[in-house]
Amino acid sequence: MKLGRLNHIGVVTPSIVESVAHYRETMGATATTEPFDLPAQGVKVCFVDTPDAHGEVGKGTQIELIEPLGEDSPIHKFLEKNPLGGQHHVCFEVEDIAEARSWFEGQGKRILGPTRTGAHGTPIFFLHPKDMMGQLTEIMETPRGDGH
Ligand SMILES: CC[C@H](C(=O)O)C(=O)SCCNC(=O)CCNC(=O)[C@H](O)C(C)(C)COP(=O)(O)OP(=O)(O)OC[C@H]1O[C@@H](n2cnc3c(N)ncnc32)[C@H](O)[C@@H]1OP(=O)(O)O
Ligand SMILES: [Co+2]
């Protein structure tokens, strides 16, 4: 399997509104999406763009702010343990999600649930942190076209 780019770092927050203000006012971020709900994934999401190696905003790794949505959100327990929120997962891109899934299954890594559509509208799956050196890891198929 070939490792693709680091698409985003997932950051849990009790308040996307407060986190957006933090990234804008304290961190000088210039571009964010509007928050949007992903009920199927139990989260409210907002992306903060960071500049790429050439200082260009829009192609760099994003901060994915996620707030629990609904009673059985998968991040409820994380927020109980970490009331201020914090780094939750990393997301790497791959060319072919099915091939990547077979690779990790062959490596004996636990895959958390089915391959499903993620916040960028492309297929994703998660790998259990206990099998990934303690890091909850999301794998997503590289968006086609100019999406990122
Ligand atoms: C998909 C939309 C969007 C996108 O990018 O497209 C997203 O990324 S949404 C992100 C939210 N969704 C998920 O995270 C789905 C996958 N996650 C899970 O299924 C759970 O969070 C899980 C299984 C990783 C943990 O569930 P839970 O916290 O309810 O269980 P435990 O407390 O029992 O945790 C088991 C064990 O893992 C440790 N843990 C939990 N979360 C993390 C983490 N983020 N990073 C590292 N380790 C984590 C936890 O401490 C437990 O360890 P133990 O030693 O037993 O205490
Ligand atoms: Co994510």
CSV table of C-alpha atoms and ligand atoms in Angstrom, one decimal:
chain,number,residue,atom,x,y,z
A,1,MET,CA,0.0,0.0,0.0
A,2,LYS,CA,1.3,3.5,-0.8
A,3,LEU,CA,0.8,6.2,1.9
A,4,GLY,CA,-0.9,9.3,0.5
A,5,ARG,CA,-0.9,12.8,1.9
A,6,LEU,CA,-2.0,13.7,5.5
A,7,ASN,CA,-5.5,15.0,4.6
A,8,HIS,CA,-6.5,16.2,8.0
A,9,ILE,CA,-6.0,16.0,11.7
A,10,GLY,CA,-9.3,15.4,13.6
A,11,VAL,CA,-9.7,17.6,16.7
A,12,VAL,CA,-12.6,17.0,19.1
A,13,THR,CA,-14.1,20.2,20.6
A,14,PRO,CA,-17.0,20.9,22.9
A,15,SER,CA,-17.8,24.0,20.8
A,16,ILE,CA,-17.0,24.4,17.1
A,17,VAL,CA,-17.9,28.1,17.4
A,18,GLU,CA,-15.3,28.6,20.1
A,19,SER,CA,-12.7,26.5,18.2
A,20,VAL,CA,-13.2,28.5,15.0
A,21,ALA,CA,-12.7,31.7,16.9
A,22,HIS,CA,-9.5,30.3,18.5
A,23,TYR,CA,-8.1,29.3,15.1
A,24,ARG,CA,-9.0,32.7,13.5
A,25,GLU,CA,-8.1,35.0,16.4
A,26,THR,CA,-5.2,33.2,18.1
A,27,MET,CA,-3.8,31.1,15.2
A,28,GLY,CA,-4.4,33.5,12.3
A,29,ALA,CA,-6.3,31.0,10.2
A,30,THR,CA,-8.0,32.7,7.2
A,31,ALA,CA,-10.2,30.0,5.7
A,32,THR,CA,-12.8,27.8,7.3
A,33,THR,CA,-15.9,26.0,6.0
A,34,GLU,CA,-19.3,26.6,7.5
A,35,PRO,CA,-20.0,24.0,10.2
A,36,PHE,CA,-22.1,21.1,8.8
A,37,ASP,CA,-23.8,18.0,10.4
A,38,LEU,CA,-22.9,14.5,9.5
A,39,PRO,CA,-25.7,12.7,11.4
A,40,ALA,CA,-24.7,9.3,10.0
A,41,GLN,CA,-21.3,9.8,11.6
A,42,GLY,CA,-22.6,11.4,14.8
A,43,VAL,CA,-20.6,14.6,14.4
A,44,LYS,CA,-20.9,18.2,13.5
A,45,VAL,CA,-17.9,19.2,11.4
A,46,CYS,CA,-16.0,22.3,10.4
A,47,PHE,CA,-12.7,22.4,8.5
A,48,VAL,CA,-9.9,24.9,9.1
A,49,ASP,CA,-7.5,25.3,6.2
A,50,THR,CA,-3.8,25.5,6.8
A,51,PRO,CA,-1.3,26.8,4.2
A,52,ASP,CA,0.6,24.2,2.1
A,53,ALA,CA,4.4,24.2,1.8
A,54,HIS,CA,4.2,27.2,-0.6
A,55,GLY,CA,2.0,29.2,1.8
A,56,GLU,CA,-1.1,28.6,-0.3
A,57,VAL,CA,-4.3,28.1,1.6
A,58,GLY,CA,-6.7,25.5,0.1
A,59,LYS,CA,-4.4,22.6,-0.6
A,60,GLY,CA,-2.8,22.1,2.7
A,61,THR,CA,-3.6,19.7,5.6
A,62,GLN,CA,-6.8,20.7,7.3
A,63,ILE,CA,-7.8,20.7,10.9
A,64,GLU,CA,-11.1,18.9,11.1
A,65,LEU,CA,-13.0,20.2,14.1
A,66,ILE,CA,-15.6,17.7,15.3
A,67,GLU,CA,-18.3,18.2,17.9
A,68,PRO,CA,-20.6,15.3,19.1
A,69,LEU,CA,-23.9,15.2,17.3
A,70,GLY,CA,-26.6,13.0,19.0
A,71,GLU,CA,-26.5,10.6,22.0
A,72,ASP,CA,-24.5,7.9,20.4
A,73,SER,CA,-21.8,10.0,18.9
A,74,PRO,CA,-18.5,8.0,18.7
A,75,ILE,CA,-16.7,11.0,20.3
A,76,HIS,CA,-18.9,11.4,23.4
A,77,LYS,CA,-16.6,9.3,25.5
A,78,PHE,CA,-13.5,11.0,24.2
A,79,LEU,CA,-15.0,14.4,25.3
A,80,GLU,CA,-16.0,13.0,28.7
A,81,LYS,CA,-12.4,12.0,29.2
A,82,ASN,CA,-11.0,15.2,27.7
A,83,PRO,CA,-13.5,18.0,28.4
A,84,LEU,CA,-11.5,20.6,26.5
A,85,GLY,CA,-11.3,18.2,23.5
A,86,GLY,CA,-8.0,17.8,21.6
A,87,GLN,CA,-6.3,15.7,18.9
A,88,HIS,CA,-8.5,12.8,18.1
A,89,HIS,CA,-7.4,11.1,14.8
A,90,VAL,CA,-5.2,11.5,11.8
A,91,CYS,CA,-6.5,10.9,8.2
A,92,PHE,CA,-4.3,9.7,5.4
A,93,GLU,CA,-5.3,9.6,1.7
A,94,VAL,CA,-5.0,6.4,-0.4
A,95,GLU,CA,-5.6,5.9,-4.2
A,96,ASP,CA,-7.9,2.9,-3.7
A,97,ILE,CA,-9.9,2.5,-0.5
A,98,ALA,CA,-10.9,-1.2,-1.2
A,99,GLU,CA,-7.2,-2.1,-1.8
A,100,ALA,CA,-6.2,-0.3,1.4
A,101,ARG,CA,-8.9,-2.1,3.4
A,102,SER,CA,-7.6,-5.5,2.2
A,103,TRP,CA,-4.1,-4.4,3.0
A,104,PHE,CA,-4.9,-3.5,6.6
A,105,GLU,CA,-7.1,-6.6,7.1
A,106,GLY,CA,-4.1,-8.7,5.8
A,107,GLN,CA,-2.0,-6.9,8.4
A,108,GLY,CA,-4.4,-8.0,11.1
A,109,LYS,CA,-5.5,-4.5,12.0
A,110,ARG,CA,-9.0,-4.0,13.4
A,111,ILE,CA,-11.1,-1.9,11.0
A,112,LEU,CA,-13.9,-0.1,12.9
A,113,GLY,CA,-17.2,-0.6,11.0
A,114,PRO,CA,-17.9,-0.5,7.3
A,115,THR,CA,-16.3,1.7,4.7
A,116,ARG,CA,-18.6,4.7,4.5
A,117,THR,CA,-18.8,8.2,3.1
A,118,GLY,CA,-16.7,10.7,5.1
A,119,ALA,CA,-16.8,14.5,5.5
A,120,HIS,CA,-15.1,15.1,2.1
A,121,GLY,CA,-17.7,12.9,0.3
A,122,THR,CA,-15.3,10.1,-0.4
A,123,PRO,CA,-15.1,6.6,1.1
A,124,ILE,CA,-13.3,6.3,4.5
A,125,PHE,CA,-12.7,3.8,7.2
A,126,PHE,CA,-11.1,3.8,10.7
A,127,LEU,CA,-8.4,1.6,12.2
A,128,HIS,CA,-8.4,0.9,15.9
A,129,PRO,CA,-5.9,2.9,17.8
A,130,LYS,CA,-4.7,-0.1,19.8
A,131,ASP,CA,-3.5,-1.7,16.5
A,132,MET,CA,-1.9,1.6,15.2
A,133,MET,CA,0.6,2.5,17.9
A,134,GLY,CA,-2.0,4.3,19.9
A,135,GLN,CA,-3.2,6.6,17.0
A,136,LEU,CA,-6.8,6.4,15.8
A,137,THR,CA,-6.2,6.4,12.1
A,138,GLU,CA,-8.7,7.3,9.3
A,139,ILE,CA,-8.0,6.2,5.8
A,140,MET,CA,-9.8,8.1,3.0
A,141,GLU,CA,-9.8,7.7,-0.8
A,142,THR,CA,-8.2,10.7,-2.5
A,143,PRO,CA,-10.9,13.1,-3.7
A,144,ARG,CA,-11.0,13.2,-7.5
A,145,GLY,CA,-11.1,16.7,-9.2
A,146,ASP,CA,-10.1,19.8,-7.2
A,147,GLY,CA,-11.8,18.7,-3.9
A,148,HIS,CA,-9.5,18.1,-1.0
B,1,LIG,C1,-16.3,10.2,9.3
B,1,LIG,C2,-16.5,11.7,9.4
B,1,LIG,C3,-15.3,12.4,9.7
B,1,LIG,C4,-14.3,12.4,8.5
B,1,LIG,O1,-13.1,12.7,8.6
B,1,LIG,O2,-14.8,12.0,7.4
B,1,LIG,C5,-14.6,11.9,10.9
B,1,LIG,O3,-13.4,11.8,11.0
B,1,LIG,S1,-15.7,11.6,12.2
B,1,LIG,C6,-14.6,11.1,13.6
B,1,LIG,C7,-15.4,10.5,14.6
B,1,LIG,N1,-15.7,9.1,14.3
B,1,LIG,C8,-14.8,8.1,14.8
B,1,LIG,O4,-13.9,8.4,15.5
B,1,LIG,C9,-15.2,6.7,14.3
B,1,LIG,C10,-14.1,5.7,14.8
B,1,LIG,N2,-14.0,5.8,16.3
B,1,LIG,C11,-14.5,4.8,17.1
B,1,LIG,O5,-15.1,3.8,16.7
B,1,LIG,C12,-14.3,5.0,18.6
B,1,LIG,O6,-14.0,6.4,18.8
B,1,LIG,C13,-13.2,4.1,19.2
B,1,LIG,C14,-13.6,2.7,19.1
B,1,LIG,C15,-11.8,4.4,18.6
B,1,LIG,C16,-13.1,4.4,20.7
B,1,LIG,O7,-14.4,4.3,21.2
B,1,LIG,P1,-14.8,4.7,22.7
B,1,LIG,O8,-14.0,5.9,23.1
B,1,LIG,O9,-16.2,4.7,22.9
B,1,LIG,O10,-14.2,3.4,23.4
B,1,LIG,P2,-13.2,3.3,24.6
B,1,LIG,O11,-13.2,4.4,25.5
B,1,LIG,O12,-13.5,1.9,25.1
B,1,LIG,O13,-11.8,3.2,23.8
B,1,LIG,C17,-11.1,2.0,23.6
B,1,LIG,C18,-9.7,2.3,23.8
B,1,LIG,O14,-9.2,3.2,22.8
B,1,LIG,C19,-8.7,4.4,23.4
B,1,LIG,N3,-9.1,5.5,22.5
B,1,LIG,C20,-10.4,6.0,22.3
B,1,LIG,N4,-10.4,7.0,21.5
B,1,LIG,C21,-9.1,7.1,21.1
B,1,LIG,C22,-8.4,8.0,20.2
B,1,LIG,N5,-9.1,9.0,19.6
B,1,LIG,N6,-7.0,7.9,20.1
B,1,LIG,C23,-6.4,7.0,20.8
B,1,LIG,N7,-6.9,6.1,21.6
B,1,LIG,C24,-8.3,6.2,21.8
B,1,LIG,C25,-9.3,4.5,24.8
B,1,LIG,O15,-8.5,5.2,25.6
B,1,LIG,C26,-9.4,3.0,25.1
B,1,LIG,O16,-8.1,2.6,25.6
B,1,LIG,P3,-8.0,2.0,27.1
B,1,LIG,O17,-6.5,1.8,27.2
B,1,LIG,O18,-8.8,0.8,27.1
B,1,LIG,O19,-8.5,3.1,28.0
B,2,CO,CO,-11.7,12.7,10.0
